[in-house]
Short mmCIF file of C-alpha atoms and ligand atoms in Angstrom, two decimals:
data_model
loop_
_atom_site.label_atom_id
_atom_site.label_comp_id
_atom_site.label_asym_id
_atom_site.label_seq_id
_atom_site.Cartn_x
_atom_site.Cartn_y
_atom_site.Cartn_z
CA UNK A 1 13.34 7.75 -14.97
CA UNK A 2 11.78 6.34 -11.56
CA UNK A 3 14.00 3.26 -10.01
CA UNK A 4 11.17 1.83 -7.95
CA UNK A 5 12.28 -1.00 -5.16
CA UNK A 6 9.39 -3.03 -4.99
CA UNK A 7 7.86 -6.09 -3.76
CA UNK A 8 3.83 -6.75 -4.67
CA UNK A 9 2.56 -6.15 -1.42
CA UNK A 10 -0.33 -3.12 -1.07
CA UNK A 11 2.00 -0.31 0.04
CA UNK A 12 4.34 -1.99 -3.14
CA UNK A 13 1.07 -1.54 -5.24
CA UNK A 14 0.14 2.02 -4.23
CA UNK A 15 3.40 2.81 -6.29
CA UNK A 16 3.21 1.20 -9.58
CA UNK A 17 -0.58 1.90 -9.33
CA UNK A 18 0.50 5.79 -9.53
CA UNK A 19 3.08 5.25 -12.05
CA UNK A 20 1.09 3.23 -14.42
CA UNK A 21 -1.75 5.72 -14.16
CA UNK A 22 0.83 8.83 -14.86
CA UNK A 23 2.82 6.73 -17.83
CA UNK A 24 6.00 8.06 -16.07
CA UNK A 25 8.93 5.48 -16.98
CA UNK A 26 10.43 3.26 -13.96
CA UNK A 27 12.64 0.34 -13.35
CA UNK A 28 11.53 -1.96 -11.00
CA UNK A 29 14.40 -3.38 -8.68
CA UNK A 30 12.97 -5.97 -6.82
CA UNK A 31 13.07 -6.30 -2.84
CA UNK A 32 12.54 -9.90 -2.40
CA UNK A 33 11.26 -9.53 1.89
CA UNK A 34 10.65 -12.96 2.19
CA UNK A 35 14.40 -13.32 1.72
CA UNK A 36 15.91 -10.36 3.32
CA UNK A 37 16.47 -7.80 0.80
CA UNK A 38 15.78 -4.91 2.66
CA UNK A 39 18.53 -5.67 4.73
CA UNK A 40 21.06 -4.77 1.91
CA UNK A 41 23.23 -2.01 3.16
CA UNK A 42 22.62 -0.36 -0.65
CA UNK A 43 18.82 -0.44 -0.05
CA UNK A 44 19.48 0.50 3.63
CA UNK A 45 20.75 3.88 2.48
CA UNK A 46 17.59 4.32 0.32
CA UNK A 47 15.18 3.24 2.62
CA UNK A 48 16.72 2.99 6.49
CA UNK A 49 13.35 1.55 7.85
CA UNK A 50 13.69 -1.84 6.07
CA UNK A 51 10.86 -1.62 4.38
CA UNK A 52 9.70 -1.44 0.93
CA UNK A 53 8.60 0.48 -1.57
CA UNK A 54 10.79 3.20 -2.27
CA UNK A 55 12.28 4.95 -5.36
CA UNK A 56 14.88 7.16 -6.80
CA UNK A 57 13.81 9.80 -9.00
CA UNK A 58 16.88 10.22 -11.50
CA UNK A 59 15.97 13.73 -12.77
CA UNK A 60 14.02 15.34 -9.79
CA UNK A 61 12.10 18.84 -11.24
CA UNK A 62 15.10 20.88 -9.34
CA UNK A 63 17.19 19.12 -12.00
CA UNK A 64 19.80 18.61 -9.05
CA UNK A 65 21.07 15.15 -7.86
CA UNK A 66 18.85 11.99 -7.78
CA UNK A 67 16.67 12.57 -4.94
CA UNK A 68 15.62 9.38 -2.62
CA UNK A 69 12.02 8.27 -0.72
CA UNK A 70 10.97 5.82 1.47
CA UNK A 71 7.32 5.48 3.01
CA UNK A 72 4.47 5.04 0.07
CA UNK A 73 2.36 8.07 1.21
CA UNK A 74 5.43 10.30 0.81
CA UNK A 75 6.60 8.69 -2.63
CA UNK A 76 2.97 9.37 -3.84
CA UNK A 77 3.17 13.16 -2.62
CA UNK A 78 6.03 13.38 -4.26
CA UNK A 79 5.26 11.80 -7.48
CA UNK A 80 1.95 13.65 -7.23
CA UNK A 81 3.71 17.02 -7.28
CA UNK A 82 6.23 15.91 -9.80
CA UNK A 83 3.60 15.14 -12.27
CA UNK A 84 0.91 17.55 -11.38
CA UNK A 85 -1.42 14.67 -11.06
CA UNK A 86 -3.92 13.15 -9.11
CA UNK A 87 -3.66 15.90 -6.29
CA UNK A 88 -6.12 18.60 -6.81
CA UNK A 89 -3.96 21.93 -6.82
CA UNK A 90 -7.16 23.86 -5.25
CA UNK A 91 -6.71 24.39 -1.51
CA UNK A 92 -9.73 22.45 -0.70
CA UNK A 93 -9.23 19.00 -2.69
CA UNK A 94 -5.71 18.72 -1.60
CA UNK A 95 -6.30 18.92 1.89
CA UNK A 96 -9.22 16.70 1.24
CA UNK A 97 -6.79 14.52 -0.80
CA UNK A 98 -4.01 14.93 1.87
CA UNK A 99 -6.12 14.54 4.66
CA UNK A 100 -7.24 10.77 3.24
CA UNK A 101 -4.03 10.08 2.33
CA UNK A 102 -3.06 10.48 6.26
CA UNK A 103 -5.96 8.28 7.14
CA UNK A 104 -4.79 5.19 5.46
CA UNK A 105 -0.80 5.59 6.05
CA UNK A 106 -1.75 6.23 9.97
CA UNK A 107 -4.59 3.80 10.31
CA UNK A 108 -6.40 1.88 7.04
CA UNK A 109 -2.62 -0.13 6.27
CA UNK A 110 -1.37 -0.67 10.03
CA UNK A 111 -4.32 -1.90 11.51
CA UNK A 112 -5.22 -4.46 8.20
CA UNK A 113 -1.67 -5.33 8.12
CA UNK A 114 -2.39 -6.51 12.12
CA UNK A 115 -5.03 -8.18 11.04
CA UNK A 116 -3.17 -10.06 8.21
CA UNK A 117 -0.63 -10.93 10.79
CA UNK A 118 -3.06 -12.79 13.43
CA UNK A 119 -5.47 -13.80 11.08
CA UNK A 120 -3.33 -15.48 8.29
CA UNK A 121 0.10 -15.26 9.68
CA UNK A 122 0.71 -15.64 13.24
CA UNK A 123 1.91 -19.33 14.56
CA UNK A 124 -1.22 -19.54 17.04
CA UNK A 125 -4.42 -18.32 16.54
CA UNK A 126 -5.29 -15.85 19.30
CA UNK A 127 -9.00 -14.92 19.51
CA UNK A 128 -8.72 -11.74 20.83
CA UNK A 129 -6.05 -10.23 18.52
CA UNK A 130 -7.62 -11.79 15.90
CA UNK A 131 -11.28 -10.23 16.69
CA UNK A 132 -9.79 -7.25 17.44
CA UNK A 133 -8.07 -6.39 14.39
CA UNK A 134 -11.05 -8.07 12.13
CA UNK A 135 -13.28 -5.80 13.94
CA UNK A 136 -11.09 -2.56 13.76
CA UNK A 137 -11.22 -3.28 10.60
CA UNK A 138 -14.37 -3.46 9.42
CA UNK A 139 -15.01 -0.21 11.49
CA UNK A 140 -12.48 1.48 8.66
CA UNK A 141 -14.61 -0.45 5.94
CA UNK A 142 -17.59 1.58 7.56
CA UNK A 143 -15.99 4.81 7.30
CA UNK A 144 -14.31 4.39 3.86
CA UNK A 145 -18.45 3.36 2.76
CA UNK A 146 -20.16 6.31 4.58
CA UNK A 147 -17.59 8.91 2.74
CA UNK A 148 -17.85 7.02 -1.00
CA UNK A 149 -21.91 7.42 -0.16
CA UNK A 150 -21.85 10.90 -1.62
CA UNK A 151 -18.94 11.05 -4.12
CA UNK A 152 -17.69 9.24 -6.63
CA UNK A 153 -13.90 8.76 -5.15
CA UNK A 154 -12.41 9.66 -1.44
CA UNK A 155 -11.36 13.43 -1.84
CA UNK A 156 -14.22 14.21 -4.47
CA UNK A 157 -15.33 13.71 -8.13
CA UNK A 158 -11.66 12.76 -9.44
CA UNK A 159 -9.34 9.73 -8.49
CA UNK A 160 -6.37 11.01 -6.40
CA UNK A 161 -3.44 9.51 -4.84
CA UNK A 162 -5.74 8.86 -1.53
CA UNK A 163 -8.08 6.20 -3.67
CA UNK A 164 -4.65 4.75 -4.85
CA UNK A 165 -3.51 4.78 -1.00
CA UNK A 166 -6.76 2.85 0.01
CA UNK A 167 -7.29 0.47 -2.71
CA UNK A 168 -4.70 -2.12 -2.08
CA UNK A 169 -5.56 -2.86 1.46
CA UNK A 170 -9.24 -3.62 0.20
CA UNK A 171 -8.11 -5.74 -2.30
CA UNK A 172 -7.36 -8.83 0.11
CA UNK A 173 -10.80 -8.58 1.85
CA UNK A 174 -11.67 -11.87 2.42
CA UNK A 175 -8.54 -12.52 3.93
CA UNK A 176 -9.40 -9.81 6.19
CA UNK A 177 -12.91 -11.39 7.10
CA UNK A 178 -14.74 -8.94 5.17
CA UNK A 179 -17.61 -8.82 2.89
CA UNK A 180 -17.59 -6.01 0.08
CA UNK A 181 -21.82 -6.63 -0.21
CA UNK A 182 -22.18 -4.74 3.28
CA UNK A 183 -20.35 -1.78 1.96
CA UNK A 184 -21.90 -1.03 -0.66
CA UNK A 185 -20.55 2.35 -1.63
CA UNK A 186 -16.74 1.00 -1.24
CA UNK A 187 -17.64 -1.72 -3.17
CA UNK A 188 -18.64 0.22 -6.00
CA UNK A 189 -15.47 2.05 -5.64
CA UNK A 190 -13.62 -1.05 -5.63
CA UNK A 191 -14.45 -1.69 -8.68
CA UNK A 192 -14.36 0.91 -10.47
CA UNK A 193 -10.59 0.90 -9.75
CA UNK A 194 -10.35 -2.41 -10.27
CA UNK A 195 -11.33 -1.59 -13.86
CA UNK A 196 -8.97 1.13 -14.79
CA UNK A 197 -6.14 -0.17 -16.94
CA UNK A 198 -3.44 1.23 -14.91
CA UNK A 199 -4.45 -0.80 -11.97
CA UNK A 200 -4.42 -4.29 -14.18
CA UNK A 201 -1.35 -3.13 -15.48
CA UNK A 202 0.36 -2.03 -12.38
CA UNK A 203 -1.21 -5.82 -10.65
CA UNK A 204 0.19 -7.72 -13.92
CA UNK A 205 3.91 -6.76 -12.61
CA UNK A 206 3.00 -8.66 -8.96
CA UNK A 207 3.07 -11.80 -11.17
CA UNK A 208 6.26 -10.67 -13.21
CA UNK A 209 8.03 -9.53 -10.17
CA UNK A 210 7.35 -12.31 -7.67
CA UNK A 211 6.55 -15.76 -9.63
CA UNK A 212 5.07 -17.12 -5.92
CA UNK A 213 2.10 -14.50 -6.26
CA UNK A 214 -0.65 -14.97 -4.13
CA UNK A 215 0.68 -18.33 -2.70
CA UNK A 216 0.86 -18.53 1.35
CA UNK A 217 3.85 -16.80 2.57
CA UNK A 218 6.96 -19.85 3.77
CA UNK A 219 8.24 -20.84 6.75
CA UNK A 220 11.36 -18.81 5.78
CA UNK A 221 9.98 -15.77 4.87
CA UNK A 222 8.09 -15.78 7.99
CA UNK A 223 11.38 -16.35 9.72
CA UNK A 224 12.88 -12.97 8.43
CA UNK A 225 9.53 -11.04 8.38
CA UNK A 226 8.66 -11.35 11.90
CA UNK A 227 9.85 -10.50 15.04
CA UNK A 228 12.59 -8.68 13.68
CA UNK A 229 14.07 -6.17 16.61
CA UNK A 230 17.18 -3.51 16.71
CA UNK A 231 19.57 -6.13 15.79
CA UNK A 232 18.29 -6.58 12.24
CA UNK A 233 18.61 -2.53 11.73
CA UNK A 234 21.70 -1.76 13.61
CA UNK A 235 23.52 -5.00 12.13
N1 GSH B 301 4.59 2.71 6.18
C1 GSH B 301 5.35 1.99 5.19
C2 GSH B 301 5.13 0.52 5.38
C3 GSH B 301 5.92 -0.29 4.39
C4 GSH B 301 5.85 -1.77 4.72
O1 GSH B 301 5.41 -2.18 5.80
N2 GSH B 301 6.33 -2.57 3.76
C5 GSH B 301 6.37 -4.00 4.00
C6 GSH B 301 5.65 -4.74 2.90
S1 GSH B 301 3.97 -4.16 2.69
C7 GSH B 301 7.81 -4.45 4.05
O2 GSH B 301 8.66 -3.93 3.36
N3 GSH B 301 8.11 -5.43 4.91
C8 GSH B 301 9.42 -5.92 5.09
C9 GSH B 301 9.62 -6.48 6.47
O3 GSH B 301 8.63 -6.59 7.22
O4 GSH B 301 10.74 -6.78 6.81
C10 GSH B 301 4.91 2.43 3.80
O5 GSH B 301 3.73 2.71 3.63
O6 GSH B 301 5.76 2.50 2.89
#
């Protein structure tokens, strides 16, 4: 049994996307960030960067004591090797596969979480940071279309744990001042993940989990989102 601390953001996706394709069983324990949860001293010692996802794998293949992971790259490694899915175990396709997977935890999810900041989030709208992060981003879209242009998924012929990486951050592309018909090659990828029934399944908990789905983030939560500093970790 997974115990998976969650919130339905895209890095919260990226895990129940993986676990829903795999049919392992998990609890969810939700992280509510608009209210502070990851503050919690009990999911502090799970996850000490404040951030969600993260699990606990009850019965790790070792068969030793529970074994804890924060960062969604790292839980999908992990999970990945647990299972024996959706990383190739050929030399080749895994450091395609890993090398992908680096890609988006180092640059497709910080720089199009920026660009949700300043472009839906931020008090003032600020041109620059705004075009800046709306163009950086659609320089990633570029690169994400010019690799699907010869394969069917981002490491190859099979769907790995770098598609399930990726996928999330393209979901909210209009918010990121996007347009899926120039990319044609991502946006056929797109939707063929879209399709798969672990991905609907994994996006029907969002709803389940967080009842304010998809609605514009409060005052509030913006209050303990942003502009959090040493104090908030340290406290
Ligand atoms: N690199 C981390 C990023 C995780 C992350 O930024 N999670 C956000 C939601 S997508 C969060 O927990 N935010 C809480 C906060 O900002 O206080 C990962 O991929 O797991």
């Amino acid at each position: 049994m997974i115990d998976l601390y969650y919130w339905p953001t895209p890095n919260g996706h990226k895990v129940t996307m993986f676990l829903e394709e795999a049919g392992l069983p998990y609890t969810i324990h939700p992280v509510d960030i608009g209210k502070g949860a990851q503050f919690e001293p009990s999911f502090l010692k799970i996850a000490p960067n404040n951030r969600m996802p993260a699990i606990v794998d009850q019965a790790p293949a070792d068969g030793g004591q529970p074994v804890s992971l924060f960062e969604s790259g790292a839980i999908l490694l992990y999970l990945a090797e647990k299972t024996g899915r959706f990383l190739p175990a050929d030399l080749r396709g895994r450091a395609e596969t890993l090398q992908w997977l680096f890609w988006q935890m180092g640059g497709l999810g910080p720089m199009l979480g920026q660009n949700h900041h300043f472009s839906q989030y931020a008090p003032e709208k600020i041109p620059y940071a705004i075009d800046r992060y709306v163009k950086e981003t659609n320089r990633l879209y570029g690169v994400l279309d010019r690799r699907l242009a010869d394969r069917a998924f981002v490491a190859g012929a099979d769907y790995t744990i770098a598609d399930m990486a990726a996928y999330p951050w393209i979901v909210p592309w209009e918010k990121q001042g996007q347009r899926l018909d120039d990319h044609p090659n991502l946006k056929r990828w797109f939707e063929a993940i879209a399709e798969r029934s672990a991905t609907k399944a994994a996006y029907a908990r969002a709803a389940e989990v967080n009842p304010n789905y998809g609605r514009p983030m409060s005052e509030d939560a913006k209050r303990v989102m942003f502009g959090q500093t040493a104090t908030n970790t340290k406290r």
